[in-house]
Amino acid sequence: MAAAMTQQAPEPRAEAAGIDVRFRGVSKRFGAVAAVDDVSFEIPRGSFHSFLGPSGCGKTTSLRLIAGFEQPSEGEVEIAGVPMVGVPAYRRPVNMVFQHYALFPHLDVFANIAFGLKQLRPRPSAAEIGRRVGEALELVRLPGMGSRRAWELSGGQQQRVALARALINRPTVLLLDEPLAALDRKLRRDMQMELQNLQREVGITFVLVTHDQEEALSMSDTIGIMRDGRIEQFGSPSELYDAPVNRYVADFVGESNFFAGAVAAADADGATIRTAQGLEIAAPYSPRGRKLAVGSAGVIAVRPEIVALWDPAESGQALADYRFRGRVRNRIYLGDQTEFSVAVPELGEILVRAPKGSAAGAAGFAAGTEIALGWRRERALALADG
Amino acid sequence: MDRKQFIQQLRRYQKGSISRRHFLGVTGLGTATAVLASAMPELVWPRAASAAEIGDRVSLTTWPNYHDPANFEAFTAKTGAAVEVAVFGSNEEMLAKLQAGGTGWDVFVPTNYTISTYKDLDLIQPLDLSKLPNYDAAAYETRFVEAGSIDGVTYAVSKDWGTTGYAVNTAKVTEPMTSWKQFWDLSMDKYTGRTMVHDYQLTTIGNALKYYGYSFNSIDTAELAEAEKLLLAAKPHLFAINSDYQPSMRSGDAWMTVCWTGDAKQMHRDLPEIVYVVAKEGGEIWSDFYAIPKEAPHLEAAYALIDFLLDPAVNAKEVLAHGYPTADSRTTALLPKELAEDPIMYPAAELLAPLEFGAAATLTDPNRAEIMARFKSA
Amino acid sequence: MAKAATSDDSAKRRRRWTALLLAPAGLWFLALLVMPLAVVVVFSLGERAPAGGYAPALSLANYLNLPARWTAFRNTLVLAPIGTLVCLLAAYPLAYFLAVRTSPRYRLLLLILVIVPFWTSFLIRTYAWMFILGGRGLPALFEWIGFGEIRLINTPLSVLIGIVYGYLPLMVFPIFVSLERLDKRLLEAAADLGSTPWRSFRQVTLPLSAPGVITGCMLVFILLMGEYLIPQLLGGGKVFFIGNALVDLFLQSRNWPYGSAVAMSLVILMLATVTLYLRLTRRYGGRDVSLL
Ligand SMILES: Nc1ncnc2c1ncn2[C@@H]1O[C@H](COP(=O)(O)OP(=O)(O)OP(=O)(O)O)[C@@H](O)[C@H]1O
Ligand SMILES: [Mg+2]
C-alpha cells in the first residue's frame, strides 16, 4: 500500500518484470455501450506504444482505465506488475498529458509544473522543487518561461508545459491523449520528433492515443489498432503494415488498393478472389491473417508501392503477374516519391507510388498518359474482408 | 398548504393586526387593493354608469384593522368606485409622505395633534361640509372634534377616538398593574425580554415621561433627557420596539405592550387573559379624523367615501369591527348596550381625567424625533 | 496631405458616432446616478426645516453628528460581513452539490427549488420566519426536547438567520456558475498528479471558483449594507442597521439633511467595498470576473 501511494514506480514483481501495462480481459461498459470490450495486451517497459483507431473506438477509455479515472467493469489492469483494481488515480504511478492539456488557469507555468511535486509526501523542499521544475523546463525547451500564465503561451508551448508537468514526477508510464491534435502540421511534426527523443531520453513507457496513422507508425514501437472497443491487432508498425490481420487493419495502416469479392479458390498458402466484374485475382495470405474459406468474403490488398507502371509501348515489367492498362488521372509529386492515381477499366481507381529512383518515378507520366500497370502476385495479400 | 392558505394562516396568526409600520408600507396598497378587488369583481366592473360621477376609484390611507371591509364593498356597490386601502404605522410617516408629495391619496386618517401642522404646511384642504350631509357637528362630543377645526374652518371630521394604555397578559404577569411606573420597572426586572413599546415617538417617549410624572407632551429638554435615560436603560430588556404588537402578544412571546384601545379590545375578545390598563399617571387620549390632502386626485370620490363612512349605520359596523369608541352620539345609540359599559372602550372617569391629547409641538420637535431615533439605534 | 485630411475626418465622424452611441448610457448614468447623488450631497449640507424636511444651509453639522448613529453603523459593519460569511459557508456546499454532484437531469429542478421561495413576497416569507423563530416555533420545539427556554426572535441571531435565508440564492448562483464552468478535466489532472480529492478541492476547485465567491460576497454584502426589512421584522426594531436609521430619519424624524449625510456615508462605505472588490478580482487576471 505504502508503495502504491508514492508516485515513484513501485518495484515490479519478478514475473511481471519487463511489462509496464497489462490488460487482462478488460471491459468497460457505459450502460449498454461497451467502450472497451474484453481487451488484453501487454506493453513492454520503456517502449512507445500507440492506440490507433477511429473516433469513438475506445482509445480514450483505455487510457483512462490505465490512469485510474475509470474502473474496469471486468478484467484486470496491472501497472508495472501491480494490480490496479481499486487504486484511485492519485495513487497510480502514471501521469497524463490531456487532450487539451488541462493546464491550471489560475497557476503560472512554474506552479503548473510544480503541482505534482507539491503533492508528494514528504513534500520536497522549495529549493528541490525549484531545481526540478527548472530541469523540466529545460527538458521541454521552455527555460525562463516559469512566470507566464498558461493562456499567454502558444499551443505548442502549452503542450510542452503539459508534458513537463506530467513528467516531473517520473511516472512509470506517461499517457498522452491526442497531445498533438490541436497543433498545425509543421509543429506537429516537430513535436513528434521531440516526443520520440524525449521518450528515449527519459526511458519512460509512453502510451499515446491518436487517430493519425502516420503519427502512430512513425513514433511507436507497438501499436494497438482498435475498433468498437476491441483490439483488432497489436504489434509493431512493420508487422501491422506487412501482416495485417484483415482489411480493417490494412486499411488503417498505410494505404492499399482493395479488390473485394467472393473467395473462388483457396489453399493453405493463399486464395483467389473473384471480383464483381468477374476478374479473378490471387494472392498469398497475410502472415497474421486467417485462412479463407471458399465462398466467404475476401479481399486482395495491393499496396501502392508494389504496383509497377510502365509505358505500354515497352514490353518491360515481365515480372508482373497481373497486368492492366489505364490512364493517369492525377500525379502528385511528393519529393522522395511520386503518387499516381490511375483509372483502370477493370479495377477502378488504382493508387500507385513510385520511389524517386524507379523508372516510373523518373518517367513522371503526366496526367492523361496511357500506361500499363501490374504487380507480382506474392507481394499482394489475401485478407478477410472485415 | 398552498399559497393562499398559507397567507390565511398567517393572517389568522396575526389576527386583527398588521404591522403599523412596515407591513403597510410594503404591501399595504397593493395587497389591500388586490384583496378587495378580487373579492368583488362583479361589483367593480358592471358599475361603469355611476362611476362616471365620482370616478372608478378612491384611495384611503389609514391604519391597520381600522375598518370593516364589508363597508368598502358596500361603498363600491353603491358608487362604483373601488376603495384602494393603504395602511400606515405612524403619523410621522404619513406626514413624511405628504411632505415628499405625489402621494395620490384621496382620503387619509390623521390624529388630532397633527392637523394644525398639516394646515400650516398647506397639505390639507378645508372641507366643504355641504358635500358631507351625514356630518352633523351637533352630534359629536366637542373635545374629540375640536382639533379638526382651525379658526372656524373645518379641515377634518371625526372618525373615532381612543386611549393609549398598555395590555398585559395576566396569565404571565401576576401583579395587579395600574401604573406606568410599574410597567417600566417590571419590564426592566422580572419581565425582562417580555415587553413591547411602540415604534412611535409620541407614545413611547410620552409614556417614558409619565414614569417621572411629567407631561406626556413635554418638549422640555431636561425632562426629555430623563425620559431618554429610561428608554436607553429599558432597551436591552425590551422584547421589541414595534407598533405591530398583536402577533407577539397573542403568541405569548410578549407579555406586556403599550397598546391602543381597539387592539386591546380585539385581543381581549379572543384571549380574555389579555387585559387593558389605562395607567393612573395618565397618558394619551386621542381622536382620529378623516381629511383630504390638498392634491387629492379624486375629490368627489373622497367626499363620497367620507360621507358614506360617517353614516351612523355604516359607522356602527365600523366600531363593531375595530373596537374603538366613536364621538358620534348617533352611532353610539345604534351600538349594543354592553359596549357602552365596556371598560376598555370607555375607561372609568377618574382614569380618563389625567389623560392628555397629543400636542402639535411633539410632531415637529426635532429633539423628540432624535431621541426616538437614538433609542432605536442604541 | 489630402489623404491625411480624410482620415482625420473619418476619425472625427467615428468619434461622433461613438459619442452618439454612448449618449443613452450617459443620460441614464446622469439621470439615475449623478443627479440623485448630487441632490443627496446638497441636502446633506442643509438643515432640518422646522416641521421636518429640508431647509437650505451650508454646514457640515450633519456629518459631524454621524457618531450619533454609531450603533447602526457598527451593527451593519459587524452583521453584514458575518451575514455574508455565513451565507458563503451555507451557499458553497449547496452550489458545489448542485454544480458538481448533481446529475444534469435533476440540476434544473433543484435550481428551481432554490428560486421557488422568491415567487412569494419576501415580506410574507420573513413573516413566516417571525413565526418559526417566535415563542411558538423552534423555541417551543427545543423546550419540548428539553433544552430549556431559548429566545430566538428579536435577537441578532434571528436577524442573521433571516439574512442567510434571504440572501442565500444570491450567493448560490454566482458560485454555482463558476463551479459549473469549471473544467472537470482540471480535477482529473490534479488527481493524476497525485492530489487527493480534498487537496484538489483546495488547490483547484476553490481558487477557480473564487470569482464566483467574490461576486456572491459582493452582491450580498452590498445589499446587506442597505438592509432594512430583516432587522426590522426579525430584530423587533431593536437590531438597527444603517438602512433602518435611514428609514427612520426620512420617514419618522423627517430629518432629510441628516438622513442625506448618513446616506452619503453609506454610499462611501459601499464605494470603498466595491473598490476592494475590483482590487481583489484583478488578482485573477481580470478574467471570468463580473457582476453576473
Ligand atoms: N462517460 C461515458 N459515458 C457514456 N459513454 C461513454 C463515456 N465515455 C465514453 N463513452 C462512449 O464510449 C465509446 C468510446 O469512447 P472513447 O472516448 O474512449 O473514444 P475515443 O476512441 O477516445 O474517441 P475519440 O477519438 O473521438 O476521442 C464512445 O462510444 C463513447 O460515446
Ligand atoms: Mg478520445
mmCIF file of N, CA, C and O in Angstrom, chain B residues 15-40:
data_model
loop_
_atom_site.group_PDB
_atom_site.id
_atom_site.type_symbol
_atom_site.label_atom_id
_atom_site.label_comp_id
_atom_site.label_asym_id
_atom_site.label_seq_id
_atom_site.Cartn_x
_atom_site.Cartn_y
_atom_site.Cartn_z
ATOM 1 N N LYS B 15 -53.974 37.869 13.494
ATOM 2 C CA LYS B 15 -55.359 38.265 13.729
ATOM 3 C C LYS B 15 -55.517 39.736 14.086
ATOM 4 O O LYS B 15 -55.094 40.194 15.143
ATOM 5 N N GLY B 16 -56.206 40.416 13.239
ATOM 6 C CA GLY B 16 -56.588 41.767 13.629
ATOM 7 C C GLY B 16 -55.440 42.746 13.721
ATOM 8 O O GLY B 16 -55.604 43.864 14.164
ATOM 9 N N SER B 17 -54.275 42.343 13.334
ATOM 10 C CA SER B 17 -53.201 43.307 13.486
ATOM 11 C C SER B 17 -52.221 43.175 12.356
ATOM 12 O O SER B 17 -51.731 42.108 12.058
ATOM 13 N N ILE B 18 -51.944 44.241 11.717
ATOM 14 C CA ILE B 18 -50.886 44.256 10.736
ATOM 15 C C ILE B 18 -49.876 45.247 11.254
ATOM 16 O O ILE B 18 -50.225 46.166 11.979
ATOM 17 N N SER B 19 -48.665 45.031 10.910
ATOM 18 C CA SER B 19 -47.633 45.924 11.389
ATOM 19 C C SER B 19 -48.029 47.354 11.103
ATOM 20 O O SER B 19 -48.280 47.734 9.975
ATOM 21 N N ARG B 20 -48.064 48.129 12.165
ATOM 22 C CA ARG B 20 -48.402 49.543 11.985
ATOM 23 C C ARG B 20 -47.366 50.239 11.135
ATOM 24 O O ARG B 20 -47.610 51.283 10.596
ATOM 25 N N ARG B 21 -46.162 49.671 11.105
ATOM 26 C CA ARG B 21 -45.098 50.404 10.443
ATOM 27 C C ARG B 21 -44.771 49.906 9.049
ATOM 28 O O ARG B 21 -44.833 50.635 8.092
ATOM 29 N N HIS B 22 -44.468 48.633 8.949
ATOM 30 C CA HIS B 22 -43.908 48.213 7.663
ATOM 31 C C HIS B 22 -44.870 47.477 6.784
ATOM 32 O O HIS B 22 -44.886 47.656 5.585
ATOM 33 N N PHE B 23 -45.667 46.635 7.393
ATOM 34 C CA PHE B 23 -46.494 45.768 6.574
ATOM 35 C C PHE B 23 -47.172 46.627 5.540
ATOM 36 O O PHE B 23 -47.202 46.339 4.378
ATOM 37 N N LEU B 24 -47.622 47.735 6.035
ATOM 38 C CA LEU B 24 -48.322 48.656 5.203
ATOM 39 C C LEU B 24 -47.475 49.251 4.128
ATOM 40 O O LEU B 24 -47.789 49.202 2.961
ATOM 41 N N GLY B 25 -46.387 49.809 4.561
ATOM 42 C CA GLY B 25 -45.508 50.463 3.605
ATOM 43 C C GLY B 25 -45.199 49.535 2.457
ATOM 44 O O GLY B 25 -45.164 49.967 1.316
ATOM 45 N N VAL B 26 -44.991 48.278 2.749
ATOM 46 C CA VAL B 26 -44.525 47.388 1.700
ATOM 47 C C VAL B 26 -45.655 46.747 0.918
ATOM 48 O O VAL B 26 -45.657 46.726 -0.296
ATOM 49 N N THR B 27 -46.636 46.202 1.648
ATOM 50 C CA THR B 27 -47.673 45.502 0.904
ATOM 51 C C THR B 27 -48.942 46.296 0.801
ATOM 52 O O THR B 27 -49.718 46.113 -0.087
ATOM 53 N N GLY B 28 -49.146 47.097 1.766
ATOM 54 C CA GLY B 28 -50.426 47.747 2.009
ATOM 55 C C GLY B 28 -51.254 47.977 0.794
ATOM 56 O O GLY B 28 -52.219 47.273 0.527
ATOM 57 N N LEU B 29 -50.845 48.967 0.018
ATOM 58 C CA LEU B 29 -51.668 49.399 -1.088
ATOM 59 C C LEU B 29 -51.966 48.253 -2.032
ATOM 60 O O LEU B 29 -53.115 47.929 -2.290
ATOM 61 N N GLY B 30 -50.911 47.611 -2.480
ATOM 62 C CA GLY B 30 -51.082 46.536 -3.460
ATOM 63 C C GLY B 30 -51.951 45.430 -2.919
ATOM 64 O O GLY B 30 -52.968 45.069 -3.506
ATOM 65 N N THR B 31 -51.598 44.928 -1.752
ATOM 66 C CA THR B 31 -52.309 43.782 -1.205
ATOM 67 C C THR B 31 -53.774 44.110 -0.956
ATOM 68 O O THR B 31 -54.667 43.413 -1.418
ATOM 69 N N ALA B 32 -53.975 45.187 -0.226
ATOM 70 C CA ALA B 32 -55.344 45.506 0.165
ATOM 71 C C ALA B 32 -56.229 45.704 -1.052
ATOM 72 O O ALA B 32 -57.343 45.187 -1.124
ATOM 73 N N THR B 33 -55.708 46.413 -2.036
ATOM 74 C CA THR B 33 -56.497 46.654 -3.233
ATOM 75 C C THR B 33 -56.792 45.355 -3.943
ATOM 76 O O THR B 33 -57.919 45.089 -4.352
ATOM 77 N N ALA B 34 -55.761 44.543 -4.062
ATOM 78 C CA ALA B 34 -55.937 43.282 -4.766
ATOM 79 C C ALA B 34 -56.970 42.431 -4.045
ATOM 80 O O ALA B 34 -57.858 41.851 -4.671
ATOM 81 N N VAL B 35 -56.877 42.375 -2.732
ATOM 82 C CA VAL B 35 -57.813 41.555 -1.970
ATOM 83 C C VAL B 35 -59.223 42.084 -2.147
ATOM 84 O O VAL B 35 -60.156 41.348 -2.450
ATOM 85 N N LEU B 36 -59.379 43.381 -2.010
ATOM 86 C CA LEU B 36 -60.719 43.963 -2.145
ATOM 87 C C LEU B 36 -61.264 43.750 -3.547
ATOM 88 O O LEU B 36 -62.401 43.337 -3.725
ATOM 89 N N ALA B 37 -60.438 44.023 -4.527
ATOM 90 C CA ALA B 37 -60.917 43.936 -5.903
ATOM 91 C C ALA B 37 -61.275 42.513 -6.271
ATOM 92 O O ALA B 37 -62.283 42.257 -6.915
ATOM 93 N N SER B 38 -60.438 41.555 -5.814
ATOM 94 C CA SER B 38 -60.708 40.183 -6.207
ATOM 95 C C SER B 38 -61.934 39.647 -5.470
ATOM 96 O O SER B 38 -62.584 38.718 -5.908
ATOM 97 N N ALA B 39 -62.238 40.240 -4.331
ATOM 98 C CA ALA B 39 -63.381 39.768 -3.560
ATOM 99 C C ALA B 39 -64.700 40.125 -4.230
ATOM 100 O O ALA B 39 -65.724 39.521 -3.963
ATOM 101 N N MET B 40 -64.673 41.098 -5.095
ATOM 102 C CA MET B 40 -65.956 41.540 -5.659
ATOM 103 C C MET B 40 -65.807 42.031 -7.086
ATOM 104 O O MET B 40 -66.143 43.178 -7.374
#
